[in-house]
C-alpha cells in the first residue's frame, strides 16, 4: 500500500490482484499468523462440514429408502420412523452449530485482515498480539452488518418467491412464460451478486469507519458506484474458485473410492488452497475499499487513521466519517 492515494483509483482487475499479492508477500509474517490462528480453523470447519453432512445425509437416505419399502403399522416401520426423526434432528442441529462457528470465525478473520491492512496502510508496526486484542472488539459490529445483510437477502428472496407464484398463476410453462422466467432468473442472479458485493465492502466499512449495520450497507452502495463492475467481476472469479475447490473436494475426498492416501492427499491440497483463497479474498476486498475511496476522491488521513488504530489497549474507536472523507480533490 505504498501508492499515492490518488493513484490507487487507477488499479484495475489485474492491478488489484497484483497489489493484494504484494501485500501478502511483503507482510507474510502477520498474515501467516492470522491464517494459523483463524483461517486454518475456518477452512477445516468448512471441509469437515461437507464430509460430516455427506455421512449424515447418506444414513438418512438409506433409512428413507428402507422405510419406503416397509409396510406401515409394523414394529419395523415404527423403529425406522424413530431413527429417521432422530437423524434429521441431528442433521439440522449439526448444520446450525456449523453455521454459528463458521460465521464467528469468518467475521473474526475479516476483522483481523482488515485491521492489519489498515495498520500497514498507516505505516504503523502491526503485530499479531495487537491484531488479536482488537479483533474481539470489532467483530460485534461485523455481526450487526451481517444480520442487516441477512434481512436484505431474506426480503429479496421473498419478493422473488412472490414473483414465482405470480408467474405460475398467470403464465406458467408456456413459451412466453419460460422467456420471462429466464429473464427473471438472470436479473435475480445479478441482484444477488450485487447485494453480496455491497455486503463485503460494508464489512470493511464496519471495521474502519464509524458506521455499521444498515448504515454501512447504504454507504457501501454509494461507495461502490463507478467500480461496481470491477468489484463484481473479482467477486465472481473468487467464488468460481471457491466452487471449483468445493467440487474437487466432493469428487476426490468425499466420493473417493480409491486409496486412503489419495483421499488424504487431495484433502490436504483442498485445505491449503481454501485457506489461501479465504485470506486472499479478504485482502482483495480491503484493497477494493481503498480503490473505491480513491475513485471518489475521499482522502484518508493516515495520522488520524493511525491514532484510531492505536487505541487497541482501550475500547476500539473506529474512524469517523470526517476522518476518512477529509477532502474531495478536483480532477
GROMACS .gro file of C-alpha atoms in nm:
model
  331
    1UNK     CA    1   0.000   0.000   0.000
    2UNK     CA    2   0.286   0.236  -0.081
    3UNK     CA    3   0.098   0.401  -0.365
    4UNK     CA    4  -0.026   0.758  -0.352
    5UNK     CA    5  -0.393   0.774  -0.254
    6UNK     CA    6  -0.494   0.934  -0.582
    7UNK     CA    7  -0.315   0.660  -0.778
    8UNK     CA    8  -0.500   0.374  -0.610
    9UNK     CA    9  -0.819   0.452  -0.803
   10UNK     CA   10  -0.647   0.351  -1.127
   11UNK     CA   11  -0.590  -0.006  -1.014
   12UNK     CA   12  -0.783  -0.233  -1.248
   13UNK     CA   13  -0.871  -0.601  -1.238
   14UNK     CA   14  -0.513  -0.731  -1.254
   15UNK     CA   15  -0.378  -0.433  -1.060
   16UNK     CA   16  -0.589  -0.521  -0.756
   17UNK     CA   17  -0.469  -0.882  -0.766
   18UNK     CA   18  -0.108  -0.766  -0.801
   19UNK     CA   19  -0.143  -0.521  -0.512
   20UNK     CA   20  -0.300  -0.792  -0.296
   21UNK     CA   21  -0.015  -1.032  -0.378
   22UNK     CA   22   0.239  -0.764  -0.291
   23UNK     CA   23   0.073  -0.705   0.046
   24UNK     CA   24   0.063  -1.078   0.117
   25UNK     CA   25   0.427  -1.138   0.025
   26UNK     CA   26   0.563  -0.826   0.194
   27UNK     CA   27   0.383  -0.885   0.523
   28UNK     CA   28   0.367  -1.262   0.516
   29UNK     CA   29   0.456  -1.295   0.886
   30UNK     CA   30   0.142  -1.129   1.020
   31UNK     CA   31  -0.084  -1.291   0.759
   32UNK     CA   32   0.070  -1.631   0.829
   33UNK     CA   33  -0.008  -1.584   1.198
   34UNK     CA   34  -0.367  -1.481   1.123
   35UNK     CA   35  -0.402  -1.779   0.890
   36UNK     CA   36  -0.276  -2.023   1.151
   37UNK     CA   37  -0.495  -1.879   1.427
   38UNK     CA   38  -0.824  -1.817   1.246
   39UNK     CA   39  -0.831  -1.902   0.876
   40UNK     CA   40  -0.699  -2.260   0.903
   41UNK     CA   41  -0.969  -2.349   1.160
   42UNK     CA   42  -1.223  -2.178   0.934
   43UNK     CA   43  -1.116  -2.392   0.636
   44UNK     CA   44  -1.109  -2.708   0.848
   45UNK     CA   45  -1.462  -2.648   0.977
   46UNK     CA   46  -1.590  -2.587   0.624
   47UNK     CA   47  -1.437  -2.904   0.477
   48UNK     CA   48  -1.528  -3.116   0.780
   49UNK     CA   49  -1.885  -2.991   0.747
   50UNK     CA   50  -1.901  -3.121   0.389
   51UNK     CA   51  -1.772  -3.464   0.493
   52UNK     CA   52  -1.994  -3.498   0.800
   53UNK     CA   53  -2.303  -3.370   0.618
   54UNK     CA   54  -2.250  -3.630   0.348
   55UNK     CA   55  -2.223  -3.909   0.608
   56UNK     CA   56  -2.533  -3.797   0.798
   57UNK     CA   57  -2.739  -3.746   0.484
   58UNK     CA   58  -2.627  -4.083   0.346
   59UNK     CA   59  -2.765  -4.258   0.654
   60UNK     CA   60  -3.090  -4.062   0.623
   61UNK     CA   61  -3.124  -4.156   0.254
   62UNK     CA   62  -3.065  -4.524   0.328
   63UNK     CA   63  -3.322  -4.530   0.609
   64UNK     CA   64  -3.580  -4.343   0.400
   65UNK     CA   65  -3.526  -4.596   0.122
   66UNK     CA   66  -3.584  -4.878   0.372
   67UNK     CA   67  -3.888  -4.702   0.517
   68UNK     CA   68  -4.050  -4.670   0.173
   69UNK     CA   69  -4.024  -5.045   0.132
   70UNK     CA   70  -4.154  -5.132   0.477
   71UNK     CA   71  -4.520  -5.198   0.547
   72UNK     CA   72  -4.686  -4.930   0.755
   73UNK     CA   73  -4.806  -5.007   1.106
   74UNK     CA   74  -4.537  -5.267   1.176
   75UNK     CA   75  -4.277  -5.256   1.451
   76UNK     CA   76  -4.001  -5.219   1.192
   77UNK     CA   77  -4.178  -4.923   1.034
   78UNK     CA   78  -4.212  -4.751   1.373
   79UNK     CA   79  -3.846  -4.817   1.455
   80UNK     CA   80  -3.727  -4.675   1.122
   81UNK     CA   81  -3.951  -4.370   1.167
   82UNK     CA   82  -3.800  -4.301   1.509
   83UNK     CA   83  -3.448  -4.345   1.372
   84UNK     CA   84  -3.521  -4.107   1.083
   85UNK     CA   85  -3.666  -3.845   1.317
   86UNK     CA   86  -3.357  -3.864   1.536
   87UNK     CA   87  -3.123  -3.848   1.236
   88UNK     CA   88  -3.297  -3.545   1.087
   89UNK     CA   89  -3.276  -3.369   1.427
   90UNK     CA   90  -2.905  -3.448   1.448
   91UNK     CA   91  -2.853  -3.330   1.091
   92UNK     CA   92  -3.014  -2.989   1.145
   93UNK     CA   93  -2.854  -2.934   1.486
   94UNK     CA   94  -2.518  -3.003   1.324
   95UNK     CA   95  -2.597  -2.756   1.044
   96UNK     CA   96  -2.689  -2.485   1.296
   97UNK     CA   97  -2.374  -2.545   1.502
   98UNK     CA   98  -2.160  -2.538   1.187
   99UNK     CA   99  -2.320  -2.215   1.068
  100UNK     CA  100  -2.258  -2.040   1.402
  101UNK     CA  101  -1.892  -2.149   1.424
  102UNK     CA  102  -1.829  -2.067   1.058
  103UNK     CA  103  -1.993  -1.725   1.093
  104UNK     CA  104  -1.794  -1.632   1.404
  105UNK     CA  105  -1.461  -1.741   1.255
  106UNK     CA  106  -1.531  -1.569   0.923
  107UNK     CA  107  -1.614  -1.241   1.099
  108UNK     CA  108  -1.306  -1.270   1.321
  109UNK     CA  109  -1.084  -1.331   1.016
  110UNK     CA  110  -1.242  -1.034   0.838
  111UNK     CA  111  -1.173  -0.808   1.136
  112UNK     CA  112  -0.814  -0.932   1.166
  113UNK     CA  113  -0.723  -0.891   0.799
  114UNK     CA  114  -0.893  -0.553   0.753
  115UNK     CA  115  -0.735  -0.414   1.070
  116UNK     CA  116  -0.392  -0.544   0.966
  117UNK     CA  117  -0.408  -0.387   0.620
  118UNK     CA  118  -0.527  -0.056   0.769
  119UNK     CA  119  -0.227  -0.063   1.005
  120UNK     CA  120   0.003  -0.139   0.713
  121UNK     CA  121  -0.154   0.149   0.521
  122UNK     CA  122  -0.068   0.393   0.802
  123UNK     CA  123   0.289   0.270   0.820
  124UNK     CA  124   0.249   0.161   1.182
  125UNK     CA  125   0.401  -0.158   1.316
  126UNK     CA  126   0.143  -0.435   1.314
  127UNK     CA  127   0.185  -0.732   1.546
  128UNK     CA  128  -0.022  -1.044   1.595
  129UNK     CA  129  -0.081  -0.958   1.961
  130UNK     CA  130  -0.214  -0.617   1.869
  131UNK     CA  131  -0.442  -0.757   1.599
  132UNK     CA  132  -0.589  -1.025   1.825
  133UNK     CA  133  -0.654  -0.771   2.101
  134UNK     CA  134  -0.861  -0.556   1.865
  135UNK     CA  135  -1.049  -0.833   1.681
  136UNK     CA  136  -1.292  -0.927   1.963
  137UNK     CA  137  -1.397  -0.563   1.992
  138UNK     CA  138  -1.463  -0.528   1.620
  139UNK     CA  139  -1.643  -0.849   1.525
  140UNK     CA  140  -1.966  -0.745   1.702
  141UNK     CA  141  -2.000  -0.457   1.456
  142UNK     CA  142  -1.948  -0.704   1.173
  143UNK     CA  143  -2.217  -0.928   1.322
  144UNK     CA  144  -2.470  -0.644   1.310
  145UNK     CA  145  -2.378  -0.573   0.949
  146UNK     CA  146  -2.415  -0.942   0.866
  147UNK     CA  147  -2.765  -0.959   1.015
  148UNK     CA  148  -2.867  -0.646   0.824
  149UNK     CA  149  -2.745  -0.815   0.506
  150UNK     CA  150  -2.940  -1.127   0.607
  151UNK     CA  151  -3.257  -0.919   0.636
  152UNK     CA  152  -3.194  -0.764   0.293
  153UNK     CA  153  -3.133  -1.105   0.133
  154UNK     CA  154  -3.441  -1.250   0.305
  155UNK     CA  155  -3.662  -0.967   0.178
  156UNK     CA  156  -3.506  -1.001  -0.169
  157UNK     CA  157  -3.587  -1.372  -0.177
  158UNK     CA  158  -3.941  -1.312  -0.054
  159UNK     CA  159  -4.001  -1.072  -0.343
  160UNK     CA  160  -3.852  -1.329  -0.582
  161UNK     CA  161  -4.077  -1.601  -0.442
  162UNK     CA  162  -4.381  -1.376  -0.481
  163UNK     CA  163  -4.285  -1.323  -0.845
  164UNK     CA  164  -4.255  -1.700  -0.899
  165UNK     CA  165  -4.602  -1.752  -0.751
  166UNK     CA  166  -4.748  -1.483  -0.977
  167UNK     CA  167  -4.563  -1.638  -1.273
  168UNK     CA  168  -4.706  -1.984  -1.203
  169UNK     CA  169  -5.060  -1.848  -1.168
  170UNK     CA  170  -5.052  -1.609  -1.464
  171UNK     CA  171  -4.834  -1.762  -1.738
  172UNK     CA  172  -4.682  -2.091  -1.629
  173UNK     CA  173  -4.453  -2.303  -1.852
  174UNK     CA  174  -4.564  -2.151  -2.182
  175UNK     CA  175  -4.316  -2.024  -2.438
  176UNK     CA  176  -4.362  -1.663  -2.332
  177UNK     CA  177  -4.366  -1.770  -1.967
  178UNK     CA  178  -4.034  -1.952  -1.999
  179UNK     CA  179  -3.874  -1.646  -2.162
  180UNK     CA  180  -3.999  -1.430  -1.876
  181UNK     CA  181  -3.868  -1.682  -1.623
  182UNK     CA  182  -3.521  -1.692  -1.781
  183UNK     CA  183  -3.501  -1.311  -1.784
  184UNK     CA  184  -3.616  -1.303  -1.423
  185UNK     CA  185  -3.356  -1.560  -1.314
  186UNK     CA  186  -3.078  -1.361  -1.484
  187UNK     CA  187  -3.191  -1.039  -1.315
  188UNK     CA  188  -3.229  -1.223  -0.982
  189UNK     CA  189  -2.875  -1.362  -1.003
  190UNK     CA  190  -2.729  -1.020  -1.091
  191UNK     CA  191  -2.914  -0.863  -0.799
  192UNK     CA  192  -2.798  -1.132  -0.558
  193UNK     CA  193  -2.435  -1.088  -0.664
  194UNK     CA  194  -2.465  -0.709  -0.627
  195UNK     CA  195  -2.605  -0.743  -0.274
  196UNK     CA  196  -2.319  -0.980  -0.183
  197UNK     CA  197  -2.056  -0.737  -0.313
  198UNK     CA  198  -2.217  -0.449  -0.122
  199UNK     CA  199  -2.211  -0.658   0.197
  200UNK     CA  200  -1.842  -0.747   0.158
  201UNK     CA  201  -1.750  -0.380   0.119
  202UNK     CA  202  -1.982  -0.289   0.407
  203UNK     CA  203  -1.786  -0.531   0.626
  204UNK     CA  204  -1.467  -0.333   0.562
  205UNK     CA  205  -1.652  -0.008   0.631
  206UNK     CA  206  -1.782  -0.151   0.959
  207UNK     CA  207  -1.425  -0.206   1.078
  208UNK     CA  208  -1.265   0.118   0.960
  209UNK     CA  209  -1.541   0.376   0.992
  210UNK     CA  210  -1.794   0.491   1.248
  211UNK     CA  211  -2.093   0.327   1.076
  212UNK     CA  212  -2.205  -0.033   1.072
  213UNK     CA  213  -2.520  -0.232   1.010
  214UNK     CA  214  -2.765  -0.088   0.761
  215UNK     CA  215  -2.578   0.243   0.751
  216UNK     CA  216  -2.265   0.059   0.636
  217UNK     CA  217  -2.470  -0.119   0.368
  218UNK     CA  218  -2.605   0.214   0.242
  219UNK     CA  219  -2.261   0.374   0.248
  220UNK     CA  220  -2.114   0.072   0.067
  221UNK     CA  221  -2.374   0.105  -0.206
  222UNK     CA  222  -2.275   0.469  -0.259
  223UNK     CA  223  -1.903   0.397  -0.241
  224UNK     CA  224  -1.913   0.115  -0.495
  225UNK     CA  225  -2.065   0.336  -0.766
  226UNK     CA  226  -1.827   0.361  -1.059
  227UNK     CA  227  -1.639   0.047  -0.953
  228UNK     CA  228  -1.928  -0.198  -0.928
  229UNK     CA  229  -1.834  -0.381  -1.249
  230UNK     CA  230  -1.477  -0.427  -1.130
  231UNK     CA  231  -1.585  -0.544  -0.783
  232UNK     CA  232  -1.846  -0.784  -0.921
  233UNK     CA  233  -1.603  -0.941  -1.170
  234UNK     CA  234  -1.348  -1.003  -0.894
  235UNK     CA  235  -1.621  -1.138  -0.663
  236UNK     CA  236  -1.740  -1.381  -0.932
  237UNK     CA  237  -1.385  -1.503  -1.003
  238UNK     CA  238  -1.312  -1.568  -0.634
  239UNK     CA  239  -1.641  -1.751  -0.588
  240UNK     CA  240  -1.579  -1.952  -0.904
  241UNK     CA  241  -1.250  -2.068  -0.750
  242UNK     CA  242  -1.437  -2.144  -0.428
  243UNK     CA  243  -1.693  -2.356  -0.613
  244UNK     CA  244  -1.412  -2.532  -0.800
  245UNK     CA  245  -1.244  -2.628  -0.472
  246UNK     CA  246  -1.577  -2.749  -0.333
  247UNK     CA  247  -1.633  -2.971  -0.636
  248UNK     CA  248  -1.275  -3.101  -0.620
  249UNK     CA  249  -1.320  -3.193  -0.254
  250UNK     CA  250  -1.652  -3.362  -0.325
  251UNK     CA  251  -1.509  -3.571  -0.610
  252UNK     CA  252  -1.166  -3.658  -0.474
  253UNK     CA  253  -1.230  -3.679  -0.099
  254UNK     CA  254  -1.598  -3.729  -0.016
  255UNK     CA  255  -1.681  -3.955  -0.312
  256UNK     CA  256  -1.330  -4.101  -0.348
  257UNK     CA  257  -1.330  -4.483  -0.375
  258UNK     CA  258  -0.956  -4.527  -0.414
  259UNK     CA  259  -0.677  -4.549  -0.156
  260UNK     CA  260  -0.682  -4.371   0.178
  261UNK     CA  261  -0.362  -4.189   0.089
  262UNK     CA  262  -0.531  -4.047  -0.219
  263UNK     CA  263  -0.808  -3.900  -0.005
  264UNK     CA  264  -0.554  -3.760   0.240
  265UNK     CA  265  -0.351  -3.601  -0.039
  266UNK     CA  266  -0.648  -3.429  -0.203
  267UNK     CA  267  -0.788  -3.335   0.136
  268UNK     CA  268  -0.466  -3.157   0.233
  269UNK     CA  269  -0.444  -2.985  -0.107
  270UNK     CA  270  -0.804  -2.857  -0.082
  271UNK     CA  271  -0.746  -2.750   0.278
  272UNK     CA  272  -0.438  -2.542   0.193
  273UNK     CA  273  -0.584  -2.392  -0.124
  274UNK     CA  274  -0.907  -2.300   0.055
  275UNK     CA  275  -0.713  -2.129   0.335
  276UNK     CA  276  -0.515  -1.929   0.079
  277UNK     CA  277  -0.837  -1.836  -0.101
  278UNK     CA  278  -1.004  -1.717   0.220
  279UNK     CA  279  -0.705  -1.499   0.307
  280UNK     CA  280  -0.659  -1.361  -0.043
  281UNK     CA  281  -1.030  -1.284  -0.075
  282UNK     CA  282  -1.025  -1.080   0.248
  283UNK     CA  283  -0.718  -0.887   0.139
  284UNK     CA  284  -0.873  -0.815  -0.200
  285UNK     CA  285  -1.198  -0.681  -0.055
  286UNK     CA  286  -0.997  -0.443   0.166
  287UNK     CA  287  -0.792  -0.323  -0.131
  288UNK     CA  288  -1.117  -0.266  -0.323
  289UNK     CA  289  -1.233  -0.042  -0.036
  290UNK     CA  290  -0.926   0.180  -0.076
  291UNK     CA  291  -0.971   0.180  -0.455
  292UNK     CA  292  -1.332   0.297  -0.418
  293UNK     CA  293  -1.234   0.566  -0.166
  294UNK     CA  294  -0.966   0.692  -0.403
  295UNK     CA  295  -1.205   0.680  -0.700
  296UNK     CA  296  -1.446   0.912  -0.518
  297UNK     CA  297  -1.150   1.135  -0.420
  298UNK     CA  298  -1.207   1.074  -0.049
  299UNK     CA  299  -0.863   1.113   0.103
  300UNK     CA  300  -0.785   0.917   0.420
  301UNK     CA  301  -0.567   1.098   0.672
  302UNK     CA  302  -0.306   0.840   0.771
  303UNK     CA  303  -0.221   1.007   1.100
  304UNK     CA  304  -0.583   1.010   1.215
  305UNK     CA  305  -0.631   0.653   1.097
  306UNK     CA  306  -0.319   0.552   1.289
  307UNK     CA  307  -0.445   0.725   1.604
  308UNK     CA  308  -0.769   0.532   1.590
  309UNK     CA  309  -0.598   0.201   1.521
  310UNK     CA  310  -0.361   0.255   1.815
  311UNK     CA  311  -0.649   0.267   2.065
  312UNK     CA  312  -0.641  -0.114   2.085
  313UNK     CA  313  -0.543  -0.105   2.453
  314UNK     CA  314  -0.874   0.054   2.538
  315UNK     CA  315  -1.212   0.036   2.364
  316UNK     CA  316  -1.183   0.016   1.989
  317UNK     CA  317  -1.259   0.352   1.830
  318UNK     CA  318  -1.345   0.329   1.459
  319UNK     CA  319  -1.279   0.607   1.214
  320UNK     CA  320  -1.537   0.879   1.192
  321UNK     CA  321  -1.666   0.989   0.855
  322UNK     CA  322  -1.488   1.321   0.881
  323UNK     CA  323  -1.158   1.136   0.921
  324UNK     CA  324  -1.193   0.918   0.614
  325UNK     CA  325  -1.356   1.179   0.397
  326UNK     CA  326  -1.137   1.476   0.474
  327UNK     CA  327  -1.144   1.633   0.135
  328UNK     CA  328  -1.258   1.580  -0.218
  329UNK     CA  329  -0.994   1.653  -0.478
  330UNK     CA  330  -1.077   1.821  -0.804
  331UNK     CA  331  -0.977   1.621  -1.108
   0.00000   0.00000   0.00000
